[in-house]
Coordinates of C-alpha atoms in Angstrom, one line a residue:
M1 CA -37.0 -6.9 6.1
T2 CA -36.8 -7.8 10.1
A3 CA -35.8 -4.7 12.4
H4 CA -33.3 -5.9 14.9
P5 CA -34.6 -4.9 18.2
A6 CA -32.3 -2.2 20.0
G7 CA -29.5 -4.1 22.0
S8 CA -29.8 -7.2 19.7
D9 CA -26.7 -9.6 19.3
A10 CA -25.9 -8.0 16.0
A11 CA -25.3 -4.9 17.8
K12 CA -23.0 -6.2 20.6
P13 CA -20.0 -7.4 19.2
R14 CA -19.4 -3.1 18.3
A15 CA -20.8 -1.9 21.5
R16 CA -18.1 -3.6 23.4
G17 CA -15.1 -3.3 20.4
L18 CA -16.9 0.2 21.3
L19 CA -15.7 0.7 24.9
V20 CA -12.3 -1.3 25.1
A21 CA -11.0 1.7 22.6
L22 CA -13.4 4.1 25.4
G23 CA -11.2 1.9 27.7
L24 CA -8.2 2.5 26.0
A25 CA -8.7 6.2 25.2
V26 CA -8.3 7.0 28.6
V27 CA -5.3 3.7 29.7
A28 CA -3.5 6.2 27.0
H29 CA -4.6 9.6 28.5
F30 CA -3.1 8.8 31.9
A31 CA 0.3 7.1 30.3
A32 CA 0.7 9.9 28.5
G33 CA 1.1 12.0 32.0
R34 CA 5.0 10.5 32.6
L35 CA 5.9 11.5 29.3
V36 CA 8.1 14.3 30.0
F37 CA 7.5 17.1 27.9
E38 CA 8.8 20.9 26.5
A39 CA 8.5 23.6 28.7
G40 CA 5.5 25.6 27.0
V41 CA 3.7 22.8 25.8
D42 CA -0.1 22.9 26.4
V43 CA 0.3 19.0 28.8
G44 CA -3.5 18.6 29.4
A45 CA -4.1 18.8 25.0
A46 CA -1.1 16.2 24.2
R47 CA -3.4 13.8 26.3
R48 CA -6.1 14.0 24.8
G49 CA -4.4 14.3 21.3
L50 CA -2.7 10.6 22.9
A51 CA -7.1 9.4 24.0
V52 CA -7.6 10.2 20.9
T53 CA -5.8 9.0 18.6
V54 CA -5.8 5.7 20.4
F55 CA -9.2 5.5 20.5
V56 CA -9.5 6.0 16.8
A57 CA -6.8 3.3 15.5
T58 CA -8.7 0.6 18.1
C59 CA -12.2 1.6 16.8
W60 CA -9.7 0.8 13.1
L61 CA -8.5 -2.2 14.2
N62 CA -11.9 -3.9 16.4
A63 CA -14.6 -2.6 13.7
A64 CA -15.5 -0.9 16.7
L65 CA -17.3 1.3 13.9
P66 CA -16.4 1.6 10.0
I67 CA -13.2 2.5 9.4
G68 CA -14.3 5.7 7.0
A69 CA -17.0 6.2 10.0
A70 CA -14.4 6.0 12.8
S71 CA -11.8 7.6 9.8
L72 CA -13.4 11.0 10.4
L73 CA -13.9 10.9 14.3
P74 CA -10.3 13.3 14.1
L75 CA -12.4 15.8 12.1
A76 CA -15.5 16.2 15.3
L77 CA -13.3 15.2 19.0
F78 CA -10.2 17.0 17.9
P79 CA -11.8 20.8 17.8
L80 CA -14.5 19.8 20.8
L81 CA -12.1 17.9 23.1
G82 CA -9.8 21.7 22.4
V83 CA -7.1 19.8 20.9
Q84 CA -6.7 20.9 17.5
P85 CA -8.9 23.9 16.1
M86 CA -11.4 21.8 12.9
A87 CA -9.9 24.1 10.1
S88 CA -6.5 23.3 11.2
V89 CA -7.8 19.4 10.8
A90 CA -10.3 19.2 7.9
R91 CA -6.6 20.0 5.8
S92 CA -5.4 16.8 6.6
Y93 CA -9.0 15.5 4.8
S94 CA -7.4 17.8 1.3
D95 CA -4.0 16.4 1.3
P96 CA -2.5 16.4 -2.2
I97 CA -1.8 13.0 -1.5
L98 CA -5.0 12.2 -1.9
W99 CA -5.9 13.9 -5.3
M100 CA -3.4 11.8 -6.6
F101 CA -5.2 9.0 -4.7
L102 CA -8.2 9.5 -6.3
G103 CA -6.8 10.2 -9.6
G104 CA -5.2 7.6 -10.2
F105 CA -7.8 5.2 -8.9
V106 CA -10.3 6.6 -11.6
L107 CA -7.8 6.0 -13.8
A108 CA -7.2 2.1 -12.4
R109 CA -11.6 1.8 -13.2
A110 CA -10.7 2.5 -16.6
I111 CA -8.4 -0.2 -16.7
E112 CA -11.2 -3.0 -15.1
R113 CA -14.2 -0.9 -17.0
F114 CA -12.9 -2.7 -20.4
G115 CA -10.9 -5.7 -18.9
L116 CA -7.2 -4.7 -20.0
H117 CA -5.9 -5.7 -16.5
R118 CA -7.2 -9.6 -16.8
R119 CA -5.8 -9.3 -20.6
L120 CA -2.0 -8.7 -19.3
A121 CA -2.3 -10.8 -16.6
L122 CA -2.8 -14.1 -18.6
H123 CA 0.1 -12.5 -21.1
V124 CA 2.5 -12.5 -18.2
L125 CA 0.8 -16.2 -17.4
V126 CA 0.9 -18.1 -20.2
G127 CA 4.4 -16.2 -20.7
V128 CA 6.7 -17.3 -18.2
G129 CA 4.9 -21.3 -19.9
L130 CA 3.5 -23.8 -18.4
K131 CA 5.3 -25.6 -15.6
P132 CA 3.4 -26.2 -12.2
R133 CA 7.1 -23.9 -10.4
R134 CA 7.2 -21.1 -13.0
I135 CA 3.0 -21.0 -13.1
V136 CA 3.0 -19.9 -9.6
L137 CA 6.1 -17.2 -10.2
G138 CA 3.5 -16.5 -12.8
F139 CA 0.4 -15.6 -11.1
L140 CA 2.5 -14.3 -8.4
F141 CA 4.2 -12.0 -11.0
A142 CA 1.2 -10.7 -13.2
A143 CA -0.1 -10.0 -9.5
L144 CA 3.0 -7.8 -8.5
L145 CA 3.0 -5.9 -11.5
I146 CA -0.1 -4.9 -11.9
S147 CA -0.2 -4.8 -8.1
M148 CA 2.1 -0.9 -9.0
W149 CA -0.2 0.8 -10.8
I150 CA -4.0 -0.3 -9.1
S151 CA -5.4 -1.3 -6.6
N152 CA -4.4 -5.1 -4.3
T153 CA -7.7 -5.3 -3.7
A154 CA -9.0 -5.2 -7.4
T155 CA -5.4 -7.3 -7.9
A156 CA -6.9 -9.9 -6.2
L157 CA -9.9 -10.0 -7.0
M158 CA -9.5 -9.8 -10.9
L159 CA -6.2 -13.0 -10.5
M160 CA -8.1 -15.0 -7.8
P161 CA -11.1 -16.7 -9.8
I162 CA -8.3 -17.8 -12.8
G163 CA -6.7 -19.5 -10.4
V164 CA -9.1 -21.3 -8.8
A165 CA -10.3 -22.7 -11.6
L166 CA -7.1 -23.5 -12.7
V167 CA -6.4 -25.4 -8.7
D168 CA -9.9 -26.8 -8.9
K169 CA -9.1 -28.3 -12.8
I170 CA -6.0 -29.6 -12.0
E171 CA -7.0 -31.4 -8.8
R172 CA -9.7 -33.1 -10.9
Q173 CA -7.4 -34.1 -13.7
G174 CA -5.4 -35.5 -11.4
V175 CA -2.0 -34.6 -13.0
L176 CA 0.2 -34.2 -9.6
G177 CA -1.5 -36.4 -7.8
E178 CA -3.5 -35.3 -4.6
V179 CA -1.0 -33.8 -2.2
D180 CA 1.2 -32.4 -5.1
A181 CA -2.2 -30.1 -6.4
R182 CA -3.0 -29.1 -3.0
R183 CA 0.4 -27.5 -2.7
F184 CA -0.1 -26.7 -5.8
G185 CA -2.8 -25.0 -5.0
V186 CA -2.3 -23.3 -1.9
A187 CA 1.9 -22.2 -3.8
V188 CA -1.0 -20.3 -6.6
L189 CA -3.3 -18.8 -4.0
L190 CA -0.4 -17.3 -1.7
G191 CA 1.6 -16.0 -5.4
I192 CA -1.4 -14.2 -5.8
A193 CA -1.6 -12.9 -2.2
Y194 CA 2.0 -11.6 -1.5
G195 CA 2.3 -10.7 -5.3
C196 CA -0.6 -7.9 -4.6
S197 CA 1.3 -6.5 -2.2
V198 CA 5.0 -6.8 -2.9
G199 CA 4.3 -4.8 -5.8
G200 CA 2.1 -2.1 -4.3
L201 CA 5.8 -1.3 -2.6
G202 CA 7.5 -0.3 -6.3
S203 CA 5.6 3.1 -6.7
P204 CA 4.9 5.8 -5.3
I205 CA 1.0 5.1 -5.6
G206 CA 1.2 1.2 -5.4
T207 CA -0.5 1.5 -2.2
P208 CA -1.3 3.3 0.4
T209 CA 1.1 4.0 2.8
N210 CA 3.5 4.9 0.1
L211 CA 1.5 8.3 0.0
V212 CA 1.6 7.9 4.2
F213 CA 4.9 8.9 3.1
F214 CA 4.9 12.4 1.1
A215 CA 2.0 13.9 2.5
R216 CA 1.9 17.5 3.7
D217 CA 3.2 16.9 6.9
N218 CA 5.7 14.6 6.6
F219 CA 7.7 14.4 3.7
G220 CA 6.1 17.2 3.0
A221 CA 7.0 18.6 6.5
L222 CA 11.3 18.1 5.4
Q223 CA 10.7 18.9 1.5
R224 CA 10.1 21.9 3.4
M225 CA 13.4 22.5 5.8
G226 CA 14.5 22.2 2.2
A227 CA 15.0 18.5 1.8
P228 CA 15.7 16.8 -1.9
D229 CA 12.6 16.1 -3.9
V230 CA 11.6 12.2 -4.1
S231 CA 9.7 12.1 -7.4
F232 CA 7.4 9.4 -9.0
A233 CA 10.6 8.0 -10.9
R234 CA 13.2 8.3 -8.4
W235 CA 10.7 6.3 -6.4
M236 CA 9.9 4.2 -8.8
L237 CA 14.5 3.7 -8.9
A238 CA 15.0 3.0 -5.6
F239 CA 11.8 0.7 -5.1
A240 CA 11.1 -0.9 -8.2
P241 CA 14.3 -3.4 -8.6
M242 CA 13.2 -4.3 -5.1
T243 CA 9.9 -5.7 -5.0
L244 CA 11.4 -8.5 -9.0
V245 CA 13.8 -9.2 -6.4
L246 CA 11.9 -9.4 -3.3
G247 CA 9.0 -11.4 -6.1
L248 CA 11.5 -13.8 -6.7
V249 CA 12.1 -14.6 -3.3
V250 CA 9.3 -15.2 -2.2
A251 CA 8.7 -17.2 -5.3
W252 CA 11.5 -19.4 -5.1
L253 CA 10.7 -19.9 -0.9
L254 CA 6.6 -20.8 -1.9
N255 CA 7.9 -22.8 -4.8
R256 CA 11.1 -25.0 -3.5
V257 CA 11.1 -24.3 0.4
L258 CA 7.7 -23.5 1.7
L259 CA 5.4 -25.4 -0.5
R260 CA 8.3 -27.5 -2.2
V261 CA 5.7 -27.0 -6.1
P262 CA 6.7 -30.7 -8.5
G263 CA 8.8 -28.8 -11.4
V264 CA 7.6 -31.3 -13.4
A265 CA 5.7 -30.2 -17.4
D266 CA 2.3 -31.7 -17.9
P267 CA 1.1 -30.1 -22.2
H268 CA -2.6 -29.7 -19.3
V269 CA -1.2 -26.8 -16.5
G270 CA -2.1 -23.6 -19.0
D271 CA -5.4 -25.0 -20.9
Q272 CA -7.5 -23.0 -19.2
L273 CA -5.2 -20.4 -19.7
R274 CA -5.2 -20.2 -23.1
V275 CA -8.5 -21.1 -22.9
E276 CA -8.9 -17.4 -20.5
L277 CA -6.4 -15.6 -22.9
R278 CA -7.8 -16.6 -26.9
G279 CA -12.1 -15.7 -24.8
L280 CA -10.7 -12.4 -24.3
G281 CA -10.7 -12.0 -29.2
R282 CA -8.1 -9.5 -30.2
M283 CA -7.7 -6.0 -28.0
R284 CA -10.4 -3.5 -29.0
P285 CA -9.4 0.2 -29.5
A286 CA -11.5 1.3 -25.9
E287 CA -8.7 -1.1 -24.8
R288 CA -6.2 0.6 -26.5
R289 CA -6.7 4.0 -25.5
V290 CA -6.9 3.2 -22.0
L291 CA -3.4 1.8 -22.3
M292 CA -2.2 4.8 -24.2
L293 CA -3.8 7.4 -21.7
F294 CA -2.5 5.4 -18.7
S295 CA 0.7 4.8 -20.4
A296 CA 0.6 8.8 -21.1
T297 CA 0.0 9.4 -17.1
V298 CA 3.1 7.0 -16.1
A299 CA 5.2 8.6 -18.3
L300 CA 4.0 12.5 -17.1
W301 CA 4.5 11.3 -13.4
V302 CA 8.2 9.7 -13.9
L303 CA 9.0 12.9 -16.5
R304 CA 7.5 15.5 -13.9
G305 CA 10.8 16.2 -12.2
P306 CA 15.1 15.8 -12.8
L307 CA 15.8 13.0 -14.7
G308 CA 19.6 12.7 -15.2
P309 CA 19.9 15.4 -17.5
W310 CA 16.5 15.9 -17.9
P311 CA 15.6 18.6 -16.1
G312 CA 11.6 17.6 -15.8
W313 CA 8.6 19.1 -18.1
A314 CA 7.4 21.2 -15.3
S315 CA 11.0 23.5 -15.2
L316 CA 10.5 22.8 -19.0
L317 CA 7.1 25.2 -18.8
G318 CA 9.4 28.3 -15.8
L319 CA 6.2 26.6 -13.2
P320 CA 7.8 27.4 -9.9
K321 CA 8.7 24.2 -7.7
G322 CA 5.9 22.6 -5.5
F323 CA 3.0 24.1 -8.0
V324 CA 2.5 21.1 -9.8
Q325 CA 2.5 17.6 -8.1
D326 CA 1.6 14.3 -9.1
G327 CA -1.6 14.3 -7.9
A328 CA -2.6 17.6 -10.4
V329 CA -1.1 14.7 -13.3
A330 CA -3.5 12.3 -12.3
V331 CA -6.7 14.4 -11.3
L332 CA -6.4 15.8 -15.1
M333 CA -5.6 12.5 -17.0
A334 CA -8.6 11.0 -15.0
C335 CA -10.4 14.2 -16.7
V336 CA -9.3 13.7 -19.9
A337 CA -11.1 9.8 -20.0
F338 CA -14.1 11.9 -19.6
V339 CA -14.0 12.8 -23.2
V340 CA -11.3 10.0 -25.2
P341 CA -13.6 7.9 -26.8
S342 CA -14.3 4.6 -26.1
G343 CA -15.3 3.4 -29.4
E344 CA -18.3 1.4 -28.1
R345 CA -21.7 2.1 -28.0
E346 CA -22.9 1.5 -24.3
R347 CA -19.5 3.7 -23.0
P348 CA -19.2 5.8 -25.3
T349 CA -16.2 7.2 -23.2
L350 CA -13.5 5.7 -21.5
M351 CA -15.2 7.0 -18.1
D352 CA -18.5 7.8 -16.9
W353 CA -19.4 10.0 -13.7
P354 CA -20.7 6.6 -12.3
T355 CA -18.3 4.9 -13.4
A356 CA -15.5 7.4 -11.1
V357 CA -17.5 6.7 -7.9
Q358 CA -17.3 4.1 -7.3
I359 CA -13.7 4.4 -5.8
P360 CA -13.3 3.1 -2.7
W361 CA -13.6 6.1 0.0
D362 CA -13.7 4.5 3.5
M363 CA -10.1 3.3 2.1
Y364 CA -9.2 7.7 0.7
F365 CA -11.2 9.0 4.8
L366 CA -8.9 6.1 6.2
L367 CA -5.9 7.9 4.3
A368 CA -7.6 11.5 5.1
G369 CA -7.8 10.4 8.7
G370 CA -4.1 9.5 9.2
F371 CA -2.9 11.8 8.3
A372 CA -5.0 14.3 10.2
L373 CA -3.3 11.5 13.3
A374 CA -0.4 11.9 11.7
Q375 CA 0.0 15.5 12.0
T376 CA -1.6 15.9 15.7
P377 CA 1.9 14.3 18.3
D378 CA 3.4 16.9 16.3
A379 CA 0.6 20.1 16.4
T380 CA 0.9 18.7 20.5
G381 CA 4.5 17.6 21.6
L382 CA 3.8 14.2 21.5
S383 CA 5.9 13.2 19.0
R384 CA 8.8 15.3 20.6
A385 CA 8.1 13.7 24.1
L386 CA 8.1 10.2 23.2
A387 CA 10.9 10.9 19.9
S388 CA 12.7 11.4 24.2
S389 CA 12.1 8.0 24.9
L390 CA 13.2 6.6 22.2
G391 CA 16.0 9.0 20.5
P392 CA 18.6 7.8 23.1
S393 CA 18.4 4.7 22.0
V394 CA 18.8 4.7 17.9
Q395 CA 21.9 6.7 18.9
T396 CA 22.8 3.9 20.8
L397 CA 22.8 1.1 18.3
P398 CA 24.0 0.8 15.2
M399 CA 22.3 2.5 11.6
V400 CA 21.9 -0.9 10.9
A401 CA 20.1 -2.4 13.5
S402 CA 18.0 0.4 14.4
L403 CA 16.7 0.3 10.9
A404 CA 16.3 -3.7 11.7
V405 CA 14.2 -3.0 14.6
I406 CA 12.1 -0.6 12.9
V407 CA 11.9 -2.5 10.0
V408 CA 10.6 -5.7 11.6
A409 CA 8.2 -3.7 14.5
M410 CA 5.7 -2.2 11.3
T411 CA 5.6 -6.0 10.1
L412 CA 4.1 -7.1 13.3
L413 CA 2.0 -4.2 14.0
S414 CA 1.3 -4.6 9.7
E415 CA 0.2 -8.1 10.9
V416 CA -2.9 -7.4 13.5
A417 CA -3.8 -3.3 12.3
T418 CA -4.7 -1.6 9.4
N419 CA -1.3 -0.3 7.8
V420 CA -2.2 2.7 6.3
A421 CA -3.0 3.8 10.1
I422 CA 0.2 1.9 11.4
A423 CA 2.4 4.1 9.1
S424 CA 0.3 7.4 9.8
L425 CA 0.6 6.9 13.6
M426 CA 4.4 6.1 13.4
M427 CA 5.4 9.2 10.4
P428 CA 6.0 11.7 12.8
V429 CA 6.7 9.5 15.7
L430 CA 10.3 9.0 13.6
L431 CA 10.5 12.7 12.6
A432 CA 10.8 13.8 15.8
T433 CA 12.9 10.2 17.2
A434 CA 15.3 10.8 14.3
R435 CA 15.8 14.9 15.2
V436 CA 16.6 13.7 18.8
A437 CA 18.9 11.2 17.9
H438 CA 20.6 13.7 15.4
V439 CA 20.3 11.2 11.8
D440 CA 18.6 11.5 8.5
P441 CA 15.1 11.2 8.8
R442 CA 14.4 9.4 5.3
A443 CA 16.8 6.7 6.7
L444 CA 14.3 5.9 9.7
M445 CA 10.8 6.8 7.5
V446 CA 11.2 5.4 4.1
P447 CA 12.1 1.7 5.4
A448 CA 9.4 1.8 8.1
T449 CA 6.3 2.7 5.3
V450 CA 7.6 0.4 3.0
A451 CA 7.5 -2.6 6.0
A452 CA 3.8 -1.5 6.7
S453 CA 2.9 -2.7 3.7
F454 CA 4.7 -5.9 4.9
G455 CA 2.3 -8.8 6.4
F456 CA 1.3 -11.8 5.2
A457 CA 1.2 -14.4 8.1
L458 CA -2.4 -13.0 8.8
P459 CA -5.4 -12.7 7.0
I460 CA -6.4 -10.3 8.2
A461 CA -2.7 -8.9 7.5
T462 CA -4.5 -7.6 4.6
P463 CA -6.7 -7.7 2.2
P464 CA -5.6 -9.7 -1.0
N465 CA -4.2 -12.3 1.7
A466 CA -7.8 -11.6 3.1
V467 CA -9.3 -12.6 -0.6
V468 CA -7.3 -15.7 -0.8
F469 CA -8.0 -17.5 2.0
A470 CA -12.0 -16.6 2.4
T471 CA -11.4 -19.5 -1.3
G472 CA -11.2 -22.1 1.9
K473 CA -8.7 -23.9 -0.3
I474 CA -5.5 -22.1 2.3
Q475 CA -6.4 -23.4 5.9
L476 CA -4.9 -20.7 9.1
R477 CA -1.8 -22.9 9.8
D478 CA -0.7 -23.0 5.6
M479 CA -0.6 -18.7 5.9
L480 CA 0.9 -18.5 9.2
R481 CA 4.2 -21.0 8.2
A482 CA 4.8 -19.0 5.3
G483 CA 3.3 -16.0 6.1
V484 CA 5.8 -15.6 8.9
V485 CA 9.2 -17.2 6.8
V486 CA 7.8 -14.6 4.0
D487 CA 7.7 -11.8 6.3
L488 CA 11.5 -12.6 7.7
A489 CA 12.7 -12.8 4.6
C490 CA 11.2 -9.2 3.2
C491 CA 12.4 -8.0 6.5
V492 CA 15.5 -8.5 6.2
V493 CA 15.7 -8.5 2.2
L494 CA 14.7 -4.7 3.2
V495 CA 17.2 -3.5 5.2
V496 CA 19.7 -4.8 2.1
F497 CA 18.2 -3.8 -0.6
C498 CA 17.8 0.5 1.8
V499 CA 21.1 0.2 2.2
V500 CA 23.2 -1.1 -0.7
W501 CA 20.5 0.4 -3.0
A502 CA 17.9 2.7 -1.8
F503 CA 19.5 5.1 0.3
P504 CA 22.0 6.2 -1.9
V505 CA 19.4 6.3 -4.7
L506 CA 17.9 8.5 -2.7
G507 CA 20.9 11.0 -1.4
I508 CA 20.0 9.1 2.0
S509 CA 23.4 8.8 4.6
L510 CA 24.1 6.9 7.1
R511 CA 26.8 8.7 8.4
E512 CA 26.0 12.4 7.8
V513 CA 23.5 14.3 8.6
P514 CA 22.2 17.1 5.8
A515 CA 22.4 20.6 6.3
W516 CA 19.1 21.2 5.9
W517 CA 18.2 18.9 8.9
K518 CA 21.4 20.3 11.2

């Protein structure tokens, strides 16, 4: 391999990206001087903290550095610039939520290792029927259901070859006609991408942005004030129904409005799916054991906290409140996977160490770096200064209108920036804004968290979008036209669903400020 000389073309985009990030950081540093800070705040540290935040966020956005490397910058820059001591910053890189991410991902790798995810997806697809519109619905819901539990990127990569093979077969056979076959193909691939993004909203581990909400310095701070716990089961009760509604809405838009997929039935359309499913044979012992282990993990997550009259197993064991979190369950069950026999000679246990360490460390450090950036504005007083500007607007607007503005803004930002980074940066600002506006902070933070996972219009918005766009079967204008409509529809559904269902389930009131927040 020939080494590139210094200053080669390969290094120029990264160098330009770093210069852009540095320039924006300098602008942010001076712009922060126009904010009104509370008495006693170290304004210099707050301004330097904002500059570092803008620098790191810009590096994420323009790929000036690899995501994982850029995510480590707060560990060095905050202490060196006198913003925060390294010990305080380092705590964000071991947040309890990160252990839930690691343990959950090891379990997801076990599911992928023995092909259980592929079998489940094919059963869903065959089960919905073989009409073109139902196949689009089947791919979307297969992606939706699987991405509640494993990475949306892995789900898209798993379903994409099945979808492409089916679309190619339809195009070769000519059973739908050239125009209808193209519409069907675009609908299938967009259904996979959109289903992956929507499905992650239904469980706390479905998407990293949900984990941002539960971080120690976000909702964790509210819990220390006395906010009631949001258990795994309560989050699913609040948002799993919404994912099903969103899935139906998105499928209807793709099939009936945006692409007008034909509804005719043809016996050849589902042949590829049946062949794929028959090729898997009967469920192997390893698959059954992985399914049992993961089912047990989900049960422990759901039943850890109070569920109706059931006090939860943590209370029954006499454990003090807060001692056991979902991350502890994830780590324990991941360790169990290393000792459960698979029944196969080549892979004697459900998990081994070389497989387990093949996790997306860049995503781990992105989460950790986001947590570090998120807690700094509050520690330096910057979030309160920003909130003093936003708070009056939230206070004067009707609460539903404020929710709509926040949801639309988060959706637009998620189209062009990393959703985890956007969620991490906005949580402390929204928390402080709620303090100034005298509203329940959860009413701002929860919809913003969910909306950060939207972003259906551009290939760069989410990894599933990029995966299906890379097939070459979707043109940018197709994704843009469909994505804008889906973005707007999801924003409307989210606002309505929060007010009508999710907020009552989570104990959030739009009219009253909880006693622990006063």
